[in-house]
Amino acid sequence: MAVDKVAILTAGGLAPCLSSTIGRLIVQYTKLVPDVEIIGYLNGYKGLLEGNSISIPDNVRTSAELLYKFGGSVLGNSRVKLTNVDDCVKKGYVKKGENPLEVAAAQLTKDGITILHTIGGDDTNTTAAELASYLALNGYNLTVVGIPKTIDNDVTPIRQSLGAWTAAEQGAIFFENVANENTTSSRQLIVHEVMGRNCGWLTAATAYEYRKRLEKKAFLPDIRLSKERWDIDAVYIPEIPLDLSKEMERLVQLMDEKDCINIFLSEGAGIETIVAEMESKGEDVRRDAFGHVRLDELNPGQWFARKFTKLLRADKTLVQKSGYFARSSAPNDRDLELIMASADLAVKVALNGQSGVIGQDEDENGKLGIINFSRIKGGKPFDIKQEWFQSLLKEIGQIR
């Protein structure tokens, strides 16, 4: 197909893949169609609505591999739902009476965009699908190819979202330092709050990575440097109901034995209970443009810590969140390999005029391919029956 102009945007929260994916897309387009113009919309759909973009100059195109080594998004992000008209008006992205889809479509038309790459989670890519559908109904042919990123790893039917492996590894590195806080007090409770709204994959994977790293360390128990004190005692995720009385009986015994407790907590665990409690007190529960509760303002870790501190008779309690540390990292080698393969395929299918989302399709045994937008859904639960996770729970004594 004749390609006039390619646009790239990133949206949603950060993940360790955004800048590197942008870099790989630039590298591939420069290699395959060196004359094509590439622009980036700044701060996601916000930039598209406002017509705020930058052209990718030649010196960037020849050095785009440098982006592989950086986290964040060089184009910037935002949380904008084009079909949430009231929110777009409230934030000043469109004027009252305007349809954000129309405004976005008009901007793409004005800019002469024929290929749009959206790098984001399920919300980002379903928004892209809505935009492409709107344009098609209005006679404008736009190829939209999404690339899935989310550290939650909760997009259906995609086996592995970009950046999730790295986020788990970085969360483990984060807790390697935090775990040393167990030496600051007797009966110490440490709650490691990990990102993950409805899916416990990241918390589980972070715990798994941490324990793998722990296995490589040497300990000296005779001077209170025992592996048990640095190990994880509980992993709480949305997919597993918490029997508080049963857990307290187990954890109190552990606290008495080793003088500290380390808990890995998914920020989405117990959210319904926390929200219900807040609303019953008349407290405001803030939500984003997509209707999601703002978990960073809810502080689930603090809520659990207050309850556990009393029950465990903890002398000191520490709640630490690894989310921003983990999600803002550059990708590790394993993720970068998947990022490059995904971006390469995204360019290939885009040049063939195919729209969809690139991902490891679970219905095709994890084969990397292009997935129809209609199949993309968020909130995929973590499969707790996986052998590695069941083994972890047994090893830490959470299940028998």
Tab-separated table of C-alpha atoms in Angstrom:
chain	number	residue	atom	x	y	z
A	1	MET	CA	0.000	0.000	0.000
A	2	ALA	CA	1.065	3.590	-0.509
A	3	VAL	CA	2.155	4.972	2.839
A	4	ASP	CA	2.029	8.698	3.332
A	5	LYS	CA	2.451	9.130	7.036
A	6	VAL	CA	2.803	7.027	10.192
A	7	ALA	CA	1.769	8.206	13.661
A	8	ILE	CA	2.686	6.681	17.019
A	9	LEU	CA	1.137	7.322	20.410
A	10	THR	CA	1.453	5.777	23.862
A	11	ALA	CA	-1.281	5.857	26.480
A	12	GLY	CA	-2.245	4.659	29.946
A	13	GLY	CA	0.213	3.941	32.726
A	14	LEU	CA	3.894	3.344	32.146
A	15	ALA	CA	5.387	-0.069	31.437
A	16	PRO	CA	9.009	-1.076	30.735
A	17	CYS	CA	8.480	-1.191	26.977
A	18	LEU	CA	7.135	2.141	25.737
A	19	SER	CA	10.253	4.039	24.666
A	20	SER	CA	11.850	0.834	23.389
A	21	THR	CA	8.787	-0.031	21.283
A	22	ILE	CA	8.744	3.476	19.844
A	23	GLY	CA	12.427	3.068	19.035
A	24	ARG	CA	11.927	-0.279	17.326
A	25	LEU	CA	9.018	1.014	15.223
A	26	ILE	CA	11.185	3.917	14.066
A	27	VAL	CA	14.076	1.562	13.271
A	28	GLN	CA	11.889	-0.776	11.210
A	29	TYR	CA	10.079	1.914	9.237
A	30	THR	CA	13.385	3.619	8.496
A	31	LYS	CA	14.799	0.304	7.283
A	32	LEU	CA	11.816	-0.825	5.178
A	33	VAL	CA	10.347	2.468	3.928
A	34	PRO	CA	12.982	5.136	4.561
A	35	ASP	CA	10.983	7.880	2.856
A	36	VAL	CA	7.895	7.512	5.056
A	37	GLU	CA	7.200	10.385	7.417
A	38	ILE	CA	6.796	9.471	11.097
A	39	ILE	CA	5.222	11.646	13.765
A	40	GLY	CA	4.460	11.095	17.437
A	41	TYR	CA	1.411	12.467	19.206
A	42	LEU	CA	2.498	13.843	22.563
A	43	ASN	CA	0.808	12.534	25.703
A	44	GLY	CA	-1.338	9.948	23.963
A	45	TYR	CA	-4.900	10.691	22.898
A	46	LYS	CA	-4.643	14.070	24.637
A	47	GLY	CA	-2.050	15.108	22.064
A	48	LEU	CA	-4.183	13.743	19.243
A	49	LEU	CA	-7.200	15.779	20.384
A	50	GLU	CA	-5.092	18.906	20.773
A	51	GLY	CA	-3.125	18.406	17.557
A	52	ASN	CA	0.101	18.318	19.536
A	53	SER	CA	2.692	16.206	17.739
A	54	ILE	CA	6.358	16.094	16.781
A	55	SER	CA	8.017	14.869	13.593
A	56	ILE	CA	10.746	12.272	13.982
A	57	PRO	CA	13.860	13.847	12.412
A	58	ASP	CA	16.564	11.963	10.513
A	59	ASN	CA	19.113	12.095	13.325
A	60	VAL	CA	16.623	10.386	15.663
A	61	ARG	CA	15.760	7.793	13.025
A	62	THR	CA	19.393	6.780	12.644
A	63	SER	CA	19.938	6.527	16.417
A	64	ALA	CA	16.561	5.181	17.561
A	65	GLU	CA	18.180	2.059	19.052
A	66	LEU	CA	19.187	4.261	21.992
A	67	LEU	CA	15.548	4.183	23.100
A	68	TYR	CA	15.879	0.459	23.869
A	69	LYS	CA	17.814	1.349	27.005
A	70	PHE	CA	15.282	3.788	28.482
A	71	GLY	CA	12.074	3.414	30.448
A	72	GLY	CA	9.085	5.729	30.380
A	73	SER	CA	7.691	7.063	27.128
A	74	VAL	CA	9.582	9.701	25.194
A	75	LEU	CA	6.230	10.738	23.690
A	76	GLY	CA	4.421	11.011	27.025
A	77	ASN	CA	1.198	9.371	28.179
A	78	SER	CA	-2.314	10.278	29.339
A	79	ARG	CA	-5.508	8.512	30.360
A	80	VAL	CA	-8.153	9.628	27.869
A	81	LYS	CA	-11.260	7.747	26.745
A	82	LEU	CA	-12.511	9.275	23.504
A	83	THR	CA	-16.067	8.063	24.115
A	84	ASN	CA	-16.162	9.701	27.570
A	85	VAL	CA	-17.300	13.078	26.264
A	86	ASP	CA	-17.888	14.683	29.668
A	87	ASP	CA	-14.369	13.863	30.850
A	88	CYS	CA	-12.787	15.211	27.645
A	89	VAL	CA	-14.779	18.443	28.000
A	90	LYS	CA	-13.992	18.745	31.709
A	91	LYS	CA	-10.256	18.429	31.046
A	92	GLY	CA	-10.407	20.947	28.218
A	93	TYR	CA	-9.395	18.540	25.455
A	94	VAL	CA	-12.526	19.363	23.437
A	95	LYS	CA	-15.150	22.099	23.597
A	96	LYS	CA	-18.655	21.554	24.886
A	97	GLY	CA	-20.814	20.130	22.105
A	98	GLU	CA	-17.872	18.526	20.307
A	99	ASN	CA	-17.520	14.767	19.833
A	100	PRO	CA	-13.970	13.656	20.780
A	101	LEU	CA	-14.057	10.926	18.111
A	102	GLU	CA	-14.861	13.564	15.491
A	103	VAL	CA	-12.100	15.847	16.782
A	104	ALA	CA	-9.556	13.004	16.736
A	105	ALA	CA	-10.668	11.874	13.280
A	106	ALA	CA	-10.415	15.408	11.943
A	107	GLN	CA	-6.885	15.737	13.319
A	108	LEU	CA	-5.759	12.454	11.767
A	109	THR	CA	-7.277	13.547	8.465
A	110	LYS	CA	-5.622	16.947	8.695
A	111	ASP	CA	-2.258	15.338	9.455
A	112	GLY	CA	-2.636	12.886	6.557
A	113	ILE	CA	-2.091	9.842	8.764
A	114	THR	CA	-2.566	6.478	7.052
A	115	ILE	CA	-1.098	4.245	9.791
A	116	LEU	CA	-1.596	4.744	13.515
A	117	HIS	CA	0.293	2.696	16.104
A	118	THR	CA	-1.170	2.720	19.612
A	119	ILE	CA	0.996	1.335	22.393
A	120	GLY	CA	-1.058	0.674	25.501
A	121	GLY	CA	-3.320	-1.651	27.423
A	122	ASP	CA	-6.830	-2.831	26.667
A	123	ASP	CA	-8.339	0.640	27.151
A	124	THR	CA	-5.845	2.201	24.738
A	125	ASN	CA	-6.419	-0.382	22.044
A	126	THR	CA	-10.208	-0.589	22.346
A	127	THR	CA	-10.236	3.206	22.058
A	128	ALA	CA	-8.137	2.843	18.903
A	129	ALA	CA	-10.653	0.336	17.545
A	130	GLU	CA	-13.519	2.759	18.208
A	131	LEU	CA	-11.600	5.470	16.384
A	132	ALA	CA	-10.814	3.255	13.384
A	133	SER	CA	-14.459	2.168	13.173
A	134	TYR	CA	-15.641	5.757	13.290
A	135	LEU	CA	-13.233	6.753	10.527
A	136	ALA	CA	-14.279	3.812	8.350
A	137	LEU	CA	-17.952	4.758	8.701
A	138	ASN	CA	-17.042	8.254	7.585
A	139	GLY	CA	-15.074	7.162	4.537
A	140	TYR	CA	-11.532	7.585	5.853
A	141	ASN	CA	-9.251	4.571	5.546
A	142	LEU	CA	-6.895	4.302	8.494
A	143	THR	CA	-4.812	1.275	9.427
A	144	VAL	CA	-4.549	0.959	13.205
A	145	VAL	CA	-2.108	-1.520	14.732
A	146	GLY	CA	-1.982	-1.731	18.503
A	147	ILE	CA	0.838	-3.117	20.618
A	148	PRO	CA	-0.144	-4.361	24.094
A	149	LYS	CA	1.625	-3.117	27.168
A	150	THR	CA	0.547	-3.620	30.740
A	151	ILE	CA	2.549	-4.734	33.718
A	152	ASP	CA	-0.633	-6.391	35.026
A	153	ASN	CA	-0.435	-8.907	32.146
A	154	ASP	CA	-4.236	-9.021	32.107
A	155	VAL	CA	-5.235	-8.570	28.454
A	156	THR	CA	-7.352	-11.280	26.810
A	157	PRO	CA	-6.359	-13.235	24.676
A	158	ILE	CA	-2.708	-12.185	24.953
A	159	ARG	CA	-0.390	-14.552	26.820
A	160	GLN	CA	2.345	-12.071	27.657
A	161	SER	CA	2.027	-8.286	27.582
A	162	LEU	CA	5.121	-6.213	26.916
A	163	GLY	CA	6.959	-4.981	29.990
A	164	ALA	CA	5.411	-7.393	32.496
A	165	TRP	CA	8.460	-9.649	32.833
A	166	THR	CA	10.665	-6.651	33.547
A	167	ALA	CA	8.231	-5.193	36.077
A	168	ALA	CA	8.254	-8.473	38.019
A	169	GLU	CA	12.048	-8.564	38.026
A	170	GLN	CA	12.312	-4.922	39.109
A	171	GLY	CA	9.760	-5.425	41.879
A	172	ALA	CA	11.909	-8.262	43.174
A	173	ILE	CA	15.012	-6.059	43.104
A	174	PHE	CA	13.073	-3.347	44.951
A	175	PHE	CA	12.115	-5.723	47.749
A	176	GLU	CA	15.661	-7.065	48.080
A	177	ASN	CA	16.529	-3.738	49.700
A	178	VAL	CA	13.256	-3.221	51.552
A	179	ALA	CA	13.516	-6.683	53.134
A	180	ASN	CA	16.556	-5.490	55.101
A	181	GLU	CA	14.175	-3.277	57.091
A	182	ASN	CA	13.259	-6.391	59.067
A	183	THR	CA	16.355	-5.632	61.144
A	184	THR	CA	15.084	-2.256	62.413
A	185	SER	CA	12.627	-3.543	64.982
A	186	SER	CA	11.325	-6.542	66.847
A	187	ARG	CA	8.065	-8.026	65.499
A	188	GLN	CA	8.381	-6.182	62.194
A	189	LEU	CA	5.583	-6.325	59.587
A	190	ILE	CA	6.517	-5.410	56.002
A	191	VAL	CA	3.806	-5.112	53.359
A	192	HIS	CA	5.078	-4.959	49.786
A	193	GLU	CA	2.243	-3.492	47.706
A	194	VAL	CA	2.510	-4.489	44.036
A	195	MET	CA	0.508	-3.044	41.151
A	196	GLY	CA	-2.349	-5.103	39.735
A	197	ARG	CA	-5.967	-3.960	39.641
A	198	ASN	CA	-7.940	-7.133	38.928
A	199	CYS	CA	-5.126	-9.521	38.140
A	200	GLY	CA	-2.601	-10.965	40.570
A	201	TRP	CA	-0.078	-12.063	37.944
A	202	LEU	CA	2.432	-9.294	38.687
A	203	THR	CA	2.345	-9.875	42.439
A	204	ALA	CA	2.758	-13.620	41.955
A	205	ALA	CA	5.531	-13.205	39.374
A	206	THR	CA	7.328	-10.631	41.538
A	207	ALA	CA	7.229	-13.007	44.497
A	208	TYR	CA	8.529	-15.809	42.286
A	209	GLU	CA	11.391	-13.664	40.951
A	210	TYR	CA	12.278	-12.483	44.449
A	211	ARG	CA	12.489	-16.026	45.798
A	212	LYS	CA	14.628	-17.093	42.811
A	213	ARG	CA	17.062	-14.324	43.668
A	214	LEU	CA	16.918	-15.287	47.345
A	215	GLU	CA	18.058	-18.811	46.463
A	216	LYS	CA	21.323	-17.390	45.117
A	217	LYS	CA	22.218	-15.668	48.396
A	218	ALA	CA	24.316	-17.117	51.206
A	219	PHE	CA	23.046	-16.681	54.782
A	220	LEU	CA	24.521	-16.843	58.292
A	221	PRO	CA	21.759	-17.975	60.687
A	222	ASP	CA	23.966	-17.938	63.799
A	223	ILE	CA	23.987	-14.143	63.704
A	224	ARG	CA	20.264	-13.792	62.860
A	225	LEU	CA	20.952	-13.641	59.126
A	226	SER	CA	18.580	-16.454	58.223
A	227	LYS	CA	16.883	-17.072	54.911
A	228	GLU	CA	13.554	-17.425	56.724
A	229	ARG	CA	13.638	-13.790	57.915
A	230	TRP	CA	14.157	-12.559	54.357
A	231	ASP	CA	11.647	-14.928	52.763
A	232	ILE	CA	8.023	-14.179	51.851
A	233	ASP	CA	5.322	-15.328	54.258
A	234	ALA	CA	2.169	-14.553	52.272
A	235	VAL	CA	1.041	-13.568	48.769
A	236	TYR	CA	-2.402	-11.962	48.574
A	237	ILE	CA	-4.000	-11.459	45.157
A	238	PRO	CA	-7.554	-10.744	43.909
A	239	GLU	CA	-8.037	-14.291	42.614
A	240	ILE	CA	-7.668	-15.925	46.039
A	241	PRO	CA	-10.270	-15.214	48.760
A	242	LEU	CA	-8.603	-14.275	52.033
A	243	ASP	CA	-9.614	-16.253	55.108
A	244	LEU	CA	-8.415	-13.678	57.613
A	245	SER	CA	-8.859	-15.729	60.782
A	246	LYS	CA	-7.058	-18.745	59.320
A	247	GLU	CA	-4.223	-16.606	57.971
A	248	MET	CA	-3.802	-14.751	61.250
A	249	GLU	CA	-3.392	-18.011	63.122
A	250	ARG	CA	-0.626	-19.024	60.694
A	251	LEU	CA	1.091	-15.629	60.604
A	252	VAL	CA	1.014	-15.075	64.371
A	253	GLN	CA	2.895	-18.348	64.792
A	254	LEU	CA	5.440	-17.270	62.167
A	255	MET	CA	5.848	-13.859	63.811
A	256	ASP	CA	6.519	-15.542	67.156
A	257	GLU	CA	9.087	-17.839	65.532
A	258	LYS	CA	11.076	-15.481	63.303
A	259	ASP	CA	10.202	-12.008	64.645
A	260	CYS	CA	9.081	-10.586	61.286
A	261	ILE	CA	6.479	-11.057	58.561
A	262	ASN	CA	6.872	-10.207	54.852
A	263	ILE	CA	3.680	-9.917	52.793
A	264	PHE	CA	3.353	-9.402	49.038
A	265	LEU	CA	0.003	-7.715	48.377
A	266	SER	CA	-1.632	-7.006	45.039
A	267	GLU	CA	-3.138	-3.506	45.127
A	268	GLY	CA	-6.378	-4.991	43.780
A	269	ALA	CA	-6.763	-7.523	46.603
A	270	GLY	CA	-9.749	-6.677	48.788
A	271	ILE	CA	-10.668	-3.570	46.796
A	272	GLU	CA	-14.412	-4.246	46.914
A	273	THR	CA	-14.278	-4.464	50.704
A	274	ILE	CA	-12.210	-1.278	51.010
A	275	VAL	CA	-14.440	0.720	48.629
A	276	ALA	CA	-17.604	-0.486	50.373
A	277	GLU	CA	-16.167	0.547	53.735
A	278	MET	CA	-15.212	4.008	52.442
A	279	GLU	CA	-18.559	4.623	50.774
A	280	SER	CA	-20.428	3.507	53.905
A	281	LYS	CA	-18.574	6.297	55.733
A	282	GLY	CA	-19.524	8.813	53.039
A	283	GLU	CA	-15.951	9.103	51.782
A	284	ASP	CA	-15.299	9.983	48.132
A	285	VAL	CA	-13.820	7.203	45.979
A	286	ARG	CA	-12.148	8.821	42.987
A	287	ARG	CA	-12.154	7.143	39.565
A	288	ASP	CA	-10.382	7.792	36.255
A	289	ALA	CA	-11.876	8.433	32.803
A	290	PHE	CA	-12.458	4.711	32.329
A	291	GLY	CA	-14.338	4.345	35.626
A	292	HIS	CA	-11.454	2.587	37.371
A	293	VAL	CA	-10.889	3.322	41.055
A	294	ARG	CA	-7.672	5.323	41.513
A	295	LEU	CA	-5.751	2.660	43.398
A	296	ASP	CA	-2.741	4.881	44.084
A	297	GLU	CA	-5.024	7.137	46.151
A	298	LEU	CA	-6.838	4.253	47.855
A	299	ASN	CA	-3.699	2.823	49.508
A	300	PRO	CA	-4.780	-0.825	49.932
A	301	GLY	CA	-1.456	-1.616	51.587
A	302	GLN	CA	-2.137	0.836	54.403
A	303	TRP	CA	-5.637	-0.558	54.877
A	304	PHE	CA	-4.333	-4.116	55.249
A	305	ALA	CA	-1.438	-2.938	57.406
A	306	ARG	CA	-3.761	-1.317	59.945
A	307	LYS	CA	-5.687	-4.558	60.366
A	308	PHE	CA	-2.642	-6.833	60.425
A	309	THR	CA	-0.592	-4.681	62.797
A	310	LYS	CA	-3.091	-5.148	65.601
A	311	LEU	CA	-3.744	-8.837	64.946
A	312	LEU	CA	-0.033	-9.695	64.676
A	313	ARG	CA	0.937	-7.439	67.613
A	314	ALA	CA	3.571	-5.885	65.368
A	315	ASP	CA	5.942	-3.411	67.017
A	316	LYS	CA	6.607	-1.721	63.695
A	317	THR	CA	4.836	-1.807	60.329
A	318	LEU	CA	6.214	-0.699	56.982
A	319	VAL	CA	4.229	-0.441	53.735
A	320	GLN	CA	6.261	-0.011	50.556
A	321	LYS	CA	4.981	0.271	46.967
A	322	SER	CA	7.218	-0.946	44.162
A	323	GLY	CA	4.861	0.124	41.375
A	324	TYR	CA	6.488	3.292	40.062
A	325	PHE	CA	9.980	1.860	40.521
A	326	ALA	CA	9.085	-1.270	38.548
A	327	ARG	CA	6.963	0.206	35.780
A	328	SER	CA	9.418	2.984	34.874
A	329	SER	CA	12.348	0.644	34.199
A	330	ALA	CA	13.966	0.013	30.839
A	331	PRO	CA	13.138	-3.486	29.532
A	332	ASN	CA	15.249	-6.487	30.420
A	333	ASP	CA	16.654	-8.742	27.690
A	334	ARG	CA	13.707	-11.128	27.774
A	335	ASP	CA	11.188	-8.328	27.314
A	336	LEU	CA	13.280	-6.565	24.689
A	337	GLU	CA	13.269	-9.690	22.544
A	338	LEU	CA	9.451	-9.775	22.636
A	339	ILE	CA	9.236	-6.014	22.110
A	340	MET	CA	11.363	-6.201	18.969
A	341	ALA	CA	9.446	-9.170	17.555
A	342	SER	CA	6.121	-7.437	18.253
A	343	ALA	CA	7.171	-4.112	16.738
A	344	ASP	CA	8.633	-5.827	13.669
A	345	LEU	CA	5.371	-7.668	13.059
A	346	ALA	CA	3.383	-4.483	13.712
A	347	VAL	CA	5.239	-2.698	10.920
A	348	LYS	CA	4.837	-5.655	8.568
A	349	VAL	CA	1.060	-5.967	8.994
A	350	ALA	CA	0.576	-2.191	8.935
A	351	LEU	CA	2.324	-1.955	5.575
A	352	ASN	CA	-0.063	-4.670	4.365
A	353	GLY	CA	-3.045	-2.591	5.475
A	354	GLN	CA	-4.098	-4.953	8.295
A	355	SER	CA	-5.557	-3.523	11.508
A	356	GLY	CA	-5.546	-5.243	14.894
A	357	VAL	CA	-3.435	-5.836	17.979
A	358	ILE	CA	-0.105	-7.651	17.946
A	359	GLY	CA	0.247	-10.318	20.605
A	360	GLN	CA	0.920	-13.895	21.618
A	361	ASP	CA	-2.519	-15.353	20.911
A	362	GLU	CA	-3.576	-17.807	23.631
A	363	ASP	CA	-6.072	-19.372	21.233
A	364	GLU	CA	-3.176	-20.116	18.859
A	365	ASN	CA	-0.864	-21.717	21.439
A	366	GLY	CA	0.816	-18.407	22.147
A	367	LYS	CA	1.851	-17.717	18.557
A	368	LEU	CA	2.720	-14.086	17.880
A	369	GLY	CA	0.207	-12.699	15.422
A	370	ILE	CA	-2.374	-10.028	14.706
A	371	ILE	CA	-5.526	-10.195	16.813
A	372	ASN	CA	-8.852	-8.606	15.910
A	373	PHE	CA	-9.702	-5.609	18.086
A	374	SER	CA	-13.061	-7.174	18.956
A	375	ARG	CA	-11.274	-9.964	20.851
A	376	ILE	CA	-9.303	-7.598	23.083
A	377	LYS	CA	-10.590	-7.348	26.643
A	378	GLY	CA	-9.062	-6.273	29.918
A	379	GLY	CA	-9.275	-7.716	33.397
A	380	LYS	CA	-8.057	-11.218	32.550
A	381	PRO	CA	-7.604	-13.070	35.851
A	382	PHE	CA	-4.353	-14.766	36.761
A	383	ASP	CA	-4.475	-18.556	36.497
A	384	ILE	CA	-3.649	-19.534	40.071
A	385	LYS	CA	-3.501	-23.231	39.155
A	386	GLN	CA	-0.168	-22.825	37.377
A	387	GLU	CA	2.374	-25.216	38.851
A	388	TRP	CA	5.019	-22.603	39.646
A	389	PHE	CA	2.562	-20.545	41.693
A	390	GLN	CA	1.082	-23.496	43.542
A	391	SER	CA	4.616	-24.620	44.419
A	392	LEU	CA	5.412	-21.144	45.731
A	393	LEU	CA	2.343	-21.097	47.997
A	394	LYS	CA	3.198	-24.537	49.364
A	395	GLU	CA	6.830	-23.619	49.993
A	396	ILE	CA	5.894	-20.543	52.044
A	397	GLY	CA	3.199	-22.482	53.913
A	398	GLN	CA	0.224	-20.489	52.650
A	399	ILE	CA	-1.397	-23.690	51.412
A	400	ARG	CA	-0.796	-27.260	52.534
